[in-house]
Coordinates of C-alpha atoms in Angstrom, one line a residue:
Chain A
X24 CA 120.2 54.1 24.3
X25 CA 120.7 54.6 27.6
X26 CA 121.8 51.6 30.1
X27 CA 120.3 51.6 33.3
X28 CA 121.0 49.6 36.9
X29 CA 116.9 48.3 35.6
X30 CA 118.1 47.0 32.5
X31 CA 121.2 45.6 34.0
X32 CA 119.8 43.7 36.8
X33 CA 117.2 42.1 34.1
X34 CA 120.2 40.9 31.5
X35 CA 121.9 39.4 35.0
X36 CA 118.4 37.4 35.9
X37 CA 117.6 36.4 32.1
X38 CA 121.5 35.5 32.3
X39 CA 121.0 32.6 35.7
X40 CA 118.1 31.4 33.6
X41 CA 120.1 30.5 31.0
X42 CA 122.7 29.0 32.2
X43 CA 121.0 27.2 34.5
X44 CA 118.7 25.5 32.1
X45 CA 122.1 24.8 29.5
X46 CA 123.6 23.7 32.9
X47 CA 121.2 21.4 33.1
X48 CA 121.1 20.0 29.7
X49 CA 124.7 19.3 29.9
X50 CA 124.4 17.5 32.8
X51 CA 121.5 15.2 31.6
X52 CA 119.6 14.7 35.1
X53 CA 120.7 17.3 38.0
X54 CA 117.6 20.0 38.2
X55 CA 118.7 23.4 40.3
X56 CA 116.7 24.2 43.2
X57 CA 116.1 27.9 44.3
X58 CA 116.5 29.9 47.4
X59 CA 115.4 33.0 47.3
X60 CA 116.3 35.2 49.9
X61 CA 116.3 39.0 51.0
X62 CA 118.8 41.5 52.6
X63 CA 118.2 43.4 55.7
X64 CA 119.4 46.9 54.2
X65 CA 117.9 46.3 50.6
X66 CA 117.6 43.7 47.6
X67 CA 118.2 40.0 47.4
X68 CA 119.1 37.4 45.5
X69 CA 118.7 34.0 43.6
X70 CA 120.9 31.1 45.0
X71 CA 120.6 28.0 42.6
X72 CA 122.1 25.2 43.3
X73 CA 123.0 21.8 41.6
X74 CA 123.8 18.7 43.3
X75 CA 124.4 14.9 42.8
X76 CA 123.8 15.0 38.9
X77 CA 125.5 12.6 36.3
X78 CA 128.3 14.9 35.3
X79 CA 127.9 17.9 38.1
X80 CA 128.7 17.1 41.5
X81 CA 128.1 20.4 43.6
X82 CA 127.6 24.4 41.9
X83 CA 125.6 26.7 42.0
X84 CA 124.7 30.1 39.9
X85 CA 124.1 32.8 41.7
X86 CA 122.3 36.1 40.8
X87 CA 122.2 39.3 43.2
X88 CA 120.7 42.4 43.4
X89 CA 121.2 44.5 46.6
X90 CA 121.0 48.3 47.2
X91 CA 121.3 51.3 50.5
X92 CA 123.5 52.2 52.5
X93 CA 127.2 51.3 51.5
X94 CA 128.3 49.3 54.3
X95 CA 130.5 50.5 56.5
X96 CA 133.2 48.0 55.3
X97 CA 133.2 48.3 51.7
X98 CA 133.4 52.2 52.3
X99 CA 136.2 51.7 54.2
X100 CA 138.0 49.0 51.4
X101 CA 137.0 51.0 48.4
X102 CA 137.9 54.0 50.6
X103 CA 134.1 55.3 49.7
X104 CA 132.5 58.7 51.4
X105 CA 129.5 57.3 53.2
X106 CA 127.1 56.5 49.9
X107 CA 124.1 54.5 48.6
X108 CA 125.4 51.8 46.9
X109 CA 123.8 49.2 44.2
X110 CA 125.7 46.0 43.1
X111 CA 123.9 43.2 41.0
X112 CA 125.8 39.9 39.1
X113 CA 125.5 36.6 38.7
X114 CA 128.4 34.0 39.8
X115 CA 129.2 30.4 39.6
X116 CA 131.1 27.8 40.6
X117 CA 130.8 24.4 39.0
X118 CA 132.3 21.4 40.6
X119 CA 132.2 18.1 38.4
X120 CA 132.4 14.8 40.0
X121 CA 135.1 13.2 37.5
X122 CA 138.0 14.4 38.1
X123 CA 139.3 14.3 34.0
X124 CA 136.5 17.1 34.1
X125 CA 137.6 21.3 35.2
X126 CA 136.0 23.0 37.6
X127 CA 134.7 26.5 36.4
X128 CA 134.0 29.7 37.6
X129 CA 132.6 32.9 36.4
X130 CA 131.2 35.9 37.4
X131 CA 129.5 39.0 36.0
X132 CA 128.8 42.1 38.1
X133 CA 127.9 45.7 37.8
X134 CA 128.8 48.3 40.5
X135 CA 126.8 51.8 41.2
X136 CA 127.4 54.7 43.8
X137 CA 124.4 57.0 44.1
X138 CA 124.0 57.0 40.9
X139 CA 126.2 58.6 39.0
X140 CA 129.6 56.5 39.7
X141 CA 129.7 53.2 38.4
X142 CA 131.8 50.0 37.2
X143 CA 131.8 46.4 35.8
X144 CA 134.2 44.1 36.8
X145 CA 133.8 40.1 36.4
X146 CA 136.1 36.9 34.6
X147 CA 135.8 33.2 33.8
X148 CA 139.0 31.0 35.0
X149 CA 139.0 27.0 34.6
X150 CA 140.6 24.6 37.1
X151 CA 141.2 20.8 35.2
X152 CA 142.6 18.9 38.2
X153 CA 144.4 17.5 35.1
X154 CA 145.7 19.9 32.6
X155 CA 145.5 18.8 28.9
X156 CA 147.0 21.5 26.9
X157 CA 144.8 21.5 23.7
X158 CA 141.9 22.0 25.8
X159 CA 143.6 25.1 28.1
X160 CA 144.4 26.2 24.7
X161 CA 140.6 26.0 23.2
X162 CA 139.1 27.9 26.3
X163 CA 142.1 30.7 26.0
X164 CA 141.4 30.9 22.5
X165 CA 137.2 31.1 23.0
X166 CA 137.6 34.2 25.7
X167 CA 140.1 35.9 23.3
X168 CA 137.7 36.1 20.3
X169 CA 135.4 37.3 23.2
X170 CA 138.1 39.7 23.9
X171 CA 138.2 41.0 20.5
X172 CA 134.9 41.8 20.0
X173 CA 135.2 44.5 23.0
X174 CA 139.2 46.3 22.1
X175 CA 142.4 45.3 20.6
X176 CA 144.2 44.2 23.6
X177 CA 141.8 43.0 26.2
X178 CA 142.6 39.2 26.1
X179 CA 145.8 39.7 27.1
X180 CA 145.4 43.0 29.8
X181 CA 142.4 40.7 31.2
X182 CA 144.5 37.3 30.8
X183 CA 147.2 39.0 32.8
X184 CA 145.0 39.9 35.1
X185 CA 143.8 36.4 35.7
X186 CA 146.6 35.2 36.3
X187 CA 148.0 37.3 38.9
X188 CA 144.3 37.1 41.0
X189 CA 143.8 33.4 40.5
X190 CA 147.3 33.0 42.2
X191 CA 147.8 31.5 45.2
X192 CA 150.8 33.1 47.0
X193 CA 151.0 30.9 49.7
X194 CA 151.5 27.6 47.4
X195 CA 153.5 29.7 44.6
X196 CA 150.8 28.3 41.7
X197 CA 148.3 29.2 40.5
X198 CA 144.6 28.1 40.8
X199 CA 144.4 26.6 36.9
X200 CA 144.9 28.0 34.1
X201 CA 143.5 31.0 34.3
X202 CA 141.2 33.0 32.1
X203 CA 140.1 36.9 32.1
X204 CA 139.5 38.5 35.2
X205 CA 138.5 42.4 35.0
X206 CA 137.4 45.0 37.7
X207 CA 136.8 48.9 37.7
X208 CA 136.0 49.0 33.9
X209 CA 134.1 52.6 33.6
X210 CA 134.3 55.4 31.1
X211 CA 137.5 56.8 32.4
X212 CA 139.1 53.4 32.5
X213 CA 138.2 51.9 29.3
X214 CA 137.9 55.2 27.3
X215 CA 134.9 53.9 25.5
X216 CA 130.8 54.5 26.0
X217 CA 129.1 52.7 29.1
X218 CA 127.3 50.4 26.2
X219 CA 130.1 49.0 24.8
X220 CA 131.8 48.2 27.8
X221 CA 128.2 46.1 28.9
X222 CA 128.4 44.3 25.6
X223 CA 131.1 43.4 26.3
X224 CA 130.3 42.5 29.7
X225 CA 127.5 40.3 28.4
X226 CA 129.9 38.4 25.7
X227 CA 131.4 37.4 28.8
X228 CA 128.1 35.9 30.3
X229 CA 126.9 34.5 26.6
X230 CA 130.3 32.2 26.7
X231 CA 130.4 30.4 29.8
X232 CA 128.3 27.6 28.4
X233 CA 129.3 27.3 25.2
X234 CA 133.3 27.5 26.7
X235 CA 132.2 24.5 29.5
X236 CA 130.4 22.4 27.6
X237 CA 133.1 22.1 25.0
X238 CA 135.3 21.4 28.0
X239 CA 132.8 18.6 29.5
X240 CA 132.1 16.9 25.9
X241 CA 136.0 16.5 25.9
X242 CA 136.9 15.1 28.7
X243 CA 133.4 14.1 30.5
X244 CA 133.6 9.8 29.0
X245 CA 137.4 9.8 30.3
X246 CA 138.3 6.8 32.3
X247 CA 139.3 7.5 35.9
X248 CA 140.2 5.5 39.3
X249 CA 141.4 6.2 43.2
X250 CA 144.7 7.5 42.1
X251 CA 142.4 10.2 39.9
X252 CA 140.1 11.0 43.1
X253 CA 143.0 11.6 45.3
X254 CA 144.5 14.0 43.6
X255 CA 141.1 15.8 42.5
X256 CA 140.8 15.9 46.4
X257 CA 144.0 17.6 46.8
X258 CA 143.5 20.0 44.2
X259 CA 139.5 21.1 45.7
X260 CA 141.8 21.4 49.3
X261 CA 143.6 24.2 47.0
X262 CA 140.9 25.9 45.7
X263 CA 139.3 26.2 48.9
X264 CA 142.6 28.0 50.3
X265 CA 141.8 30.4 47.5
X266 CA 138.6 30.8 48.3
X267 CA 138.6 31.3 52.1
X268 CA 142.2 33.2 52.2
X269 CA 142.0 35.1 49.1
X270 CA 139.0 35.8 47.2
X271 CA 137.7 39.1 47.1
X272 CA 134.1 38.2 46.7
X273 CA 134.3 35.9 49.8
X274 CA 135.8 38.7 52.0
X275 CA 133.4 41.1 50.5
X276 CA 130.2 39.0 51.0
X277 CA 131.3 37.3 54.5
X278 CA 132.5 40.8 55.9
X279 CA 129.3 42.4 54.7
X280 CA 127.0 40.1 56.3
X281 CA 126.2 38.0 53.4
X282 CA 124.1 34.7 52.8
X283 CA 126.4 32.8 54.0
X284 CA 125.1 29.7 52.4
X285 CA 125.2 31.4 48.7
X286 CA 128.9 32.9 48.8
X287 CA 130.0 29.3 50.2
X288 CA 128.5 27.2 47.5
X289 CA 131.8 27.5 45.6
X290 CA 133.1 25.0 48.3
X291 CA 133.5 21.4 46.9
X292 CA 131.5 18.4 48.2
X293 CA 135.0 16.8 49.7
X294 CA 138.2 17.9 49.7
X295 CA 141.7 16.6 50.6
X296 CA 144.9 17.8 52.5
X297 CA 148.4 15.7 52.8
X298 CA 151.2 16.9 54.4
X299 CA 154.0 18.2 52.0
X300 CA 152.2 15.8 48.8
X301 CA 154.1 15.9 46.0
X302 CA 153.2 14.4 43.0
X303 CA 155.5 11.5 41.1
X304 CA 158.3 12.7 38.6
X305 CA 156.8 12.0 35.3
X306 CA 153.4 11.3 36.5
X307 CA 150.3 13.0 35.0
X308 CA 149.8 14.6 38.2
X309 CA 153.3 16.6 37.6
X310 CA 152.2 17.3 34.1
X311 CA 149.7 18.8 35.7
X312 CA 151.6 20.8 38.3
X313 CA 154.2 22.6 35.8
X314 CA 151.3 24.8 34.1
X315 CA 150.4 25.9 37.6
X316 CA 152.3 29.0 37.0
X317 CA 151.7 32.3 35.7
X318 CA 152.6 33.6 32.5
X319 CA 151.8 30.8 30.4
X320 CA 150.9 31.7 26.4
X321 CA 148.3 29.3 25.9
X322 CA 147.6 30.3 22.3
X323 CA 151.1 30.3 21.8
X324 CA 151.8 26.7 22.9
X325 CA 152.3 23.6 20.5
X326 CA 150.0 21.3 22.9
Chain B
X20 CA 165.0 34.9 88.3
X21 CA 165.2 36.3 85.6
X22 CA 162.9 34.4 82.9
X23 CA 164.8 34.7 79.3
X24 CA 163.8 34.1 76.0
X25 CA 166.6 31.7 75.7
X26 CA 165.1 29.4 79.2
X27 CA 161.4 30.0 77.2
X28 CA 162.8 28.9 74.1
X29 CA 164.4 25.6 75.4
X30 CA 161.3 25.2 77.2
X31 CA 159.2 25.3 74.4
X32 CA 161.2 22.8 72.9
X33 CA 161.2 20.2 75.1
X34 CA 157.3 20.5 75.5
X35 CA 157.6 19.6 71.9
X36 CA 159.5 16.6 72.6
X37 CA 157.3 15.6 75.6
X38 CA 154.2 16.4 73.7
X39 CA 155.1 14.3 70.6
X40 CA 156.1 11.3 72.7
X41 CA 152.9 11.5 74.8
X42 CA 150.6 11.8 71.8
X43 CA 152.7 8.8 70.3
X44 CA 152.0 6.0 73.2
X45 CA 148.3 7.6 73.2
X46 CA 148.3 6.4 69.6
X47 CA 150.4 3.6 69.9
X48 CA 151.3 3.0 66.4
X49 CA 151.9 5.8 64.3
X50 CA 155.4 8.0 64.7
X51 CA 156.3 12.1 64.2
X52 CA 157.8 12.6 61.4
X53 CA 160.3 15.6 61.7
X54 CA 161.2 18.5 59.6
X55 CA 163.3 21.2 60.3
X56 CA 163.1 24.4 58.5
X57 CA 164.9 28.1 58.4
X58 CA 163.5 31.8 58.4
X59 CA 165.2 33.4 55.7
X60 CA 165.0 36.3 58.4
X61 CA 166.4 34.9 61.4
X62 CA 165.1 31.4 63.1
X63 CA 163.0 28.5 62.2
X64 CA 161.3 25.7 63.5
X65 CA 160.9 21.6 64.3
X66 CA 157.4 21.0 62.4
X67 CA 156.5 17.4 63.5
X68 CA 153.7 15.3 61.5
X69 CA 151.7 11.9 62.4
X70 CA 149.9 10.7 60.2
X71 CA 147.8 7.7 59.7
X72 CA 148.0 6.2 63.3
X73 CA 145.2 4.3 65.1
X74 CA 143.7 7.0 66.8
X75 CA 144.8 10.0 65.3
X76 CA 144.6 10.4 61.4
X77 CA 146.8 13.9 60.8
X78 CA 148.1 16.4 62.9
X79 CA 151.2 18.5 63.8
X80 CA 152.9 20.0 66.5
X81 CA 155.0 22.5 65.6
X82 CA 157.5 24.7 67.6
X83 CA 159.5 27.8 66.4
X84 CA 161.6 30.5 67.6
X85 CA 162.1 33.3 64.8
X86 CA 163.2 36.7 65.4
X87 CA 164.8 39.7 63.0
X88 CA 163.6 42.6 61.6
X89 CA 159.6 43.2 62.7
X90 CA 157.7 42.0 59.2
X91 CA 156.2 45.1 57.8
X92 CA 152.5 43.5 58.2
X93 CA 153.7 42.8 61.8
X94 CA 154.4 46.2 62.3
X95 CA 151.0 47.4 60.9
X96 CA 148.7 44.5 62.4
X97 CA 150.3 45.3 65.6
X98 CA 151.0 49.2 65.2
X99 CA 154.1 48.8 65.6
X100 CA 157.7 51.3 65.0
X101 CA 160.5 49.4 63.0
X102 CA 161.8 47.2 65.6
X103 CA 163.7 43.9 66.2
X104 CA 161.2 41.3 67.3
X105 CA 161.7 37.6 68.6
X106 CA 158.8 35.1 68.5
X107 CA 158.4 31.5 69.6
X108 CA 156.4 29.0 70.7
X109 CA 154.3 25.4 70.2
X110 CA 151.5 24.9 68.2
X111 CA 149.3 22.3 67.9
X112 CA 146.4 20.5 66.3
X113 CA 145.3 16.8 65.9
X114 CA 142.3 15.5 64.0
X115 CA 141.7 11.8 64.9
X116 CA 139.6 9.1 62.9
X117 CA 137.2 8.2 64.9
X118 CA 134.3 11.3 64.8
X119 CA 134.1 10.0 68.5
X120 CA 137.2 11.5 69.5
X121 CA 137.6 15.5 69.3
X122 CA 139.4 17.3 67.5
X123 CA 142.3 19.7 69.4
X124 CA 144.0 22.5 69.2
X125 CA 146.8 24.3 71.8
X126 CA 149.3 27.1 71.3
X127 CA 151.4 28.7 73.7
X128 CA 153.3 31.4 72.7
X129 CA 156.3 33.9 73.9
X130 CA 156.8 37.3 71.8
X131 CA 159.3 40.2 72.5
X132 CA 159.9 43.4 70.6
X133 CA 163.5 45.4 71.5
X134 CA 164.0 42.9 74.2
X135 CA 162.3 45.5 76.5
X136 CA 158.0 44.8 75.4
X137 CA 157.3 41.0 76.0
X138 CA 154.1 39.2 76.1
X139 CA 152.7 35.9 76.4
X140 CA 149.6 34.3 74.5
X141 CA 147.9 30.9 73.8
X142 CA 144.9 28.7 74.8
X143 CA 143.0 25.5 74.3
X144 CA 140.5 24.2 72.8
X145 CA 138.3 20.9 72.1
X146 CA 136.3 20.8 69.4
X147 CA 134.0 17.6 70.1
X148 CA 131.8 15.7 66.1
X149 CA 129.4 14.9 68.9
X150 CA 129.3 17.0 72.0
X151 CA 129.2 14.6 75.2
X152 CA 128.1 16.8 78.5
X153 CA 130.6 15.1 80.5
X154 CA 133.7 15.0 78.5
X155 CA 133.0 19.0 78.0
X156 CA 133.0 19.6 81.4
X157 CA 135.8 17.1 82.1
X158 CA 137.8 19.2 79.9
X159 CA 136.3 22.5 81.2
X160 CA 137.6 21.1 85.0
X161 CA 140.7 21.0 83.9
X162 CA 141.4 24.0 82.5
X163 CA 139.9 25.5 85.5
X164 CA 142.2 24.0 88.1
X165 CA 145.3 25.3 85.6
X166 CA 144.1 28.4 85.9
X167 CA 142.9 28.4 89.6
X168 CA 146.5 28.1 90.5
X169 CA 147.3 31.3 88.3
X170 CA 144.8 33.9 89.3
X171 CA 141.3 33.7 90.7
X172 CA 139.1 34.8 88.5
X173 CA 141.8 33.3 85.2
X174 CA 140.1 30.9 84.0
X175 CA 136.2 33.0 83.6
X176 CA 138.0 36.1 82.0
X177 CA 140.1 32.9 79.6
X178 CA 136.8 30.9 79.1
X179 CA 134.9 34.0 77.6
X180 CA 137.8 35.1 75.5
X181 CA 137.6 31.7 73.8
X182 CA 134.1 31.5 73.2
X183 CA 135.0 34.6 71.4
X184 CA 137.9 33.8 69.5
X185 CA 136.7 30.8 68.4
X186 CA 133.5 31.7 66.7
X187 CA 132.6 31.2 63.4
X188 CA 130.7 34.9 62.6
X189 CA 129.8 33.3 59.1
X190 CA 128.2 30.3 60.6
X191 CA 127.1 31.8 63.9
X192 CA 128.4 28.8 66.2
X193 CA 131.6 28.6 67.7
X194 CA 133.8 25.9 66.2
X195 CA 133.6 23.4 69.3
X196 CA 133.2 23.9 73.5
X197 CA 135.5 26.1 73.4
X198 CA 138.3 25.9 76.4
X199 CA 140.7 28.8 77.0
X200 CA 142.3 31.6 74.9
X201 CA 144.8 34.6 76.0
X202 CA 146.6 37.1 74.5
X203 CA 148.7 40.0 75.5
X204 CA 149.6 38.4 78.9
X205 CA 152.4 41.0 80.9
X206 CA 152.9 42.8 83.9
X207 CA 151.0 45.3 83.1
X208 CA 148.2 44.0 81.7
X209 CA 148.2 40.8 84.9
X210 CA 149.0 42.9 87.4
X211 CA 151.9 40.2 88.2
X212 CA 155.3 39.3 88.0
X213 CA 156.8 37.6 84.1
X214 CA 157.5 34.5 86.3
X215 CA 154.1 34.2 87.3
X216 CA 152.8 34.5 83.9
X217 CA 155.2 32.3 82.3
X218 CA 154.5 29.6 85.1
X219 CA 150.9 29.9 84.1
X220 CA 151.7 29.3 80.5
X221 CA 153.5 26.3 81.6
X222 CA 151.1 24.7 83.3
X223 CA 149.1 25.3 80.0
X224 CA 151.7 23.2 77.9
X225 CA 152.0 20.7 80.4
X226 CA 148.2 20.0 80.4
X227 CA 147.6 19.2 76.8
X228 CA 148.7 15.2 77.0
X229 CA 146.6 14.5 80.2
X230 CA 143.3 16.6 79.0
X231 CA 143.4 14.9 75.8
X232 CA 144.1 11.4 76.6
X233 CA 141.0 11.6 79.4
X234 CA 139.2 12.4 76.0
X235 CA 140.8 9.8 73.8
X236 CA 140.5 7.2 76.4
X237 CA 136.8 7.6 77.0
X238 CA 135.8 7.7 73.6
X239 CA 138.0 5.8 71.3
X240 CA 136.5 2.7 71.6
X241 CA 132.7 3.8 70.9
X242 CA 130.9 2.5 67.6
X243 CA 130.4 4.9 64.8
X244 CA 129.8 3.9 61.1
X245 CA 128.8 6.0 58.0
X246 CA 126.2 8.5 59.3
X247 CA 128.8 9.7 61.5
X248 CA 131.9 10.0 59.3
X249 CA 129.7 12.3 57.1
X250 CA 129.2 14.9 60.2
X251 CA 132.6 14.3 61.0
X252 CA 133.4 15.8 57.3
X253 CA 131.1 17.9 57.7
X254 CA 132.0 19.6 61.0
X255 CA 135.8 19.5 59.6
X256 CA 134.5 21.5 56.9
X257 CA 133.5 24.2 59.4
X258 CA 137.1 23.7 61.1
X259 CA 138.5 24.8 57.9
X260 CA 136.4 27.7 57.8
X261 CA 137.6 28.8 61.1
X262 CA 141.1 28.0 60.0
X263 CA 141.9 29.5 56.9
X264 CA 138.8 32.8 57.1
X265 CA 139.0 33.8 60.7
X266 CA 142.2 32.4 62.7
X267 CA 144.7 34.8 63.5
X268 CA 147.6 32.8 63.7
X269 CA 147.3 31.2 60.3
X270 CA 146.8 34.9 59.0
X271 CA 149.9 36.0 60.4
X272 CA 151.7 33.1 59.1
X273 CA 150.6 33.2 55.3
X274 CA 151.4 36.6 55.3
X275 CA 154.6 36.9 56.7
X276 CA 155.8 34.3 54.0
X277 CA 155.7 31.7 56.9
X278 CA 156.1 28.0 55.9
X279 CA 153.1 27.0 54.0
X280 CA 153.3 23.2 54.9
X281 CA 154.1 23.9 58.8
X282 CA 150.9 26.7 59.2
X283 CA 148.6 24.4 57.1
X284 CA 149.4 21.5 59.2
X285 CA 146.1 21.8 60.9
X286 CA 143.8 21.2 57.9
X287 CA 142.0 18.0 58.1
X288 CA 143.4 14.8 55.8
X289 CA 139.4 15.2 54.9
X290 CA 136.4 17.7 54.6
X291 CA 133.0 18.1 53.3
X292 CA 131.0 21.2 52.4
X293 CA 126.6 20.3 52.0
X294 CA 124.5 23.6 50.6
X295 CA 122.3 24.3 53.4
X296 CA 122.6 21.0 55.8
X297 CA 120.9 20.7 58.7
X298 CA 120.5 18.0 60.7
X299 CA 117.8 16.1 61.7
X300 CA 115.2 17.4 64.2
X301 CA 116.3 15.2 67.8
X302 CA 119.5 13.4 66.6
X303 CA 122.8 13.2 67.7
X304 CA 124.2 15.8 65.6
X305 CA 121.3 18.3 66.3
X306 CA 122.2 17.9 70.0
X307 CA 125.4 18.7 69.0
X308 CA 124.7 21.9 67.2
X309 CA 122.6 23.3 70.1
X310 CA 125.8 23.4 72.1
X311 CA 127.7 25.5 69.4
X312 CA 127.3 28.1 71.1
X313 CA 128.8 31.2 73.4
X314 CA 128.0 31.3 76.7
X315 CA 127.6 27.6 77.8
X316 CA 128.4 27.2 81.2
X317 CA 130.2 23.9 81.4
X318 CA 131.0 23.9 85.2
X319 CA 127.5 24.2 85.9
X320 CA 125.4 22.2 83.5
X321 CA 124.3 18.6 84.6
X322 CA 125.2 16.2 82.2

């Protein structure tokens, strides 16, 4: 069966519905509010924002499907001739209230040029304010089993890609414990049929709610105080730095006159910066900091 | 008299001293802490940070003088051949505690390539959380009188340049009430001697303390509450967006492996984001918002 852009777009839209209802159930109180928007050159999206919940402080689950003439900025960045493009995807960032609960991000997307060039991209990564090795391991195990269904070495390929992508170069630290990241997946790069890649992308999308639920259930009732809230605010500051300085999706959106409120839904409700902040030796914060680096074998560690 | 890079560097260093003692006097309690740093390829700087004062919450006054082989990123960005460079300057961002007191920024800098190409750049701009037209006018009057000593049309040229530079394109708003901005000033572009340009840059540097003092004295005793603190946090969010997404100095610093803590001293202690925040009609916040646009003739308005 041929997977058309129409199928893909409809599936992404249904994924947005599923994830929103999953997150509402997880929160127990807050509901998503929806904004529909249209893009001048063609297409549009459904931005859904959740705020001030019991568990979730601020987050967004965005669906979009846009098309038309490839914008000049995109042509340049991707080295494309004048062409028509189609892009659809779901993009999520969730900031919880409790500093004990991790921030999560997911994105799955499909891109097509002139109805013949196409590729998939996406990823999930987790940013715990406090790294708990057993939960980090559980997260990576979950991602590995999604990847194993696809290709034997997919997890290690995409895990390494995430380590490189979610790296805050100017801080020499990763933004969290990573996850998986992939881009430009097509028949040539993956040596497999479009349907297989598409099934993998769907499996990534479907993994989001159960993976985050597991993290939330294990952490949402942990106690915390001002010290933990302060640290959370500083870690959120780093999240802001990553998203505004380094994230390609954000840059792409702002450069192509995307809907700013939808793009910047990824920013937390509050963030903080302190000159030369260094956690105290042997503190829980210092424990976390040592894990903010590339190349950790989360499946191999003994939590 | 020939103005050498040595003279310029020494003067900038003395300016840093003067401004730090002026700001300490203005605050009345907090003192700058100093960090000296060295750059691997040559040169270094003196970062001075003030925190938790009576008036000033977080700010930095940085001096640097760096030289060596022109970094690849700079060569590319400025379209230069392999060369040696020298760059020195003072760069300031001050975030006050009170939302009634404006944020201020100043930068003065000198750049030299291979001992023959040279130019000056710089600017001052003001970001009031609450625009008060009479104080905005006073600020621009002060800048105009500095510019008038230099060239007849300098104020209008550099004011327009600031409107364009300090513009948050993705928000379609200016970051504050602007000020002056200039770059690439040399004998060719300015049709005047190096000494005249240098005197102007010195006059800009010297204007900083009196200009900010005037703003602080008029606003530091104004009452405020939670509503004003919330708005301040949101306006600081926009300041973060400008600095991380758009500011060329920040980008240059991060791209060339500058000292991250010195570059990002410009970020506020705290900031906030709220999805689709819009001030209430006829509120003080809405009053401010209407002034966040280019092309306002601050000298011509009737406050």
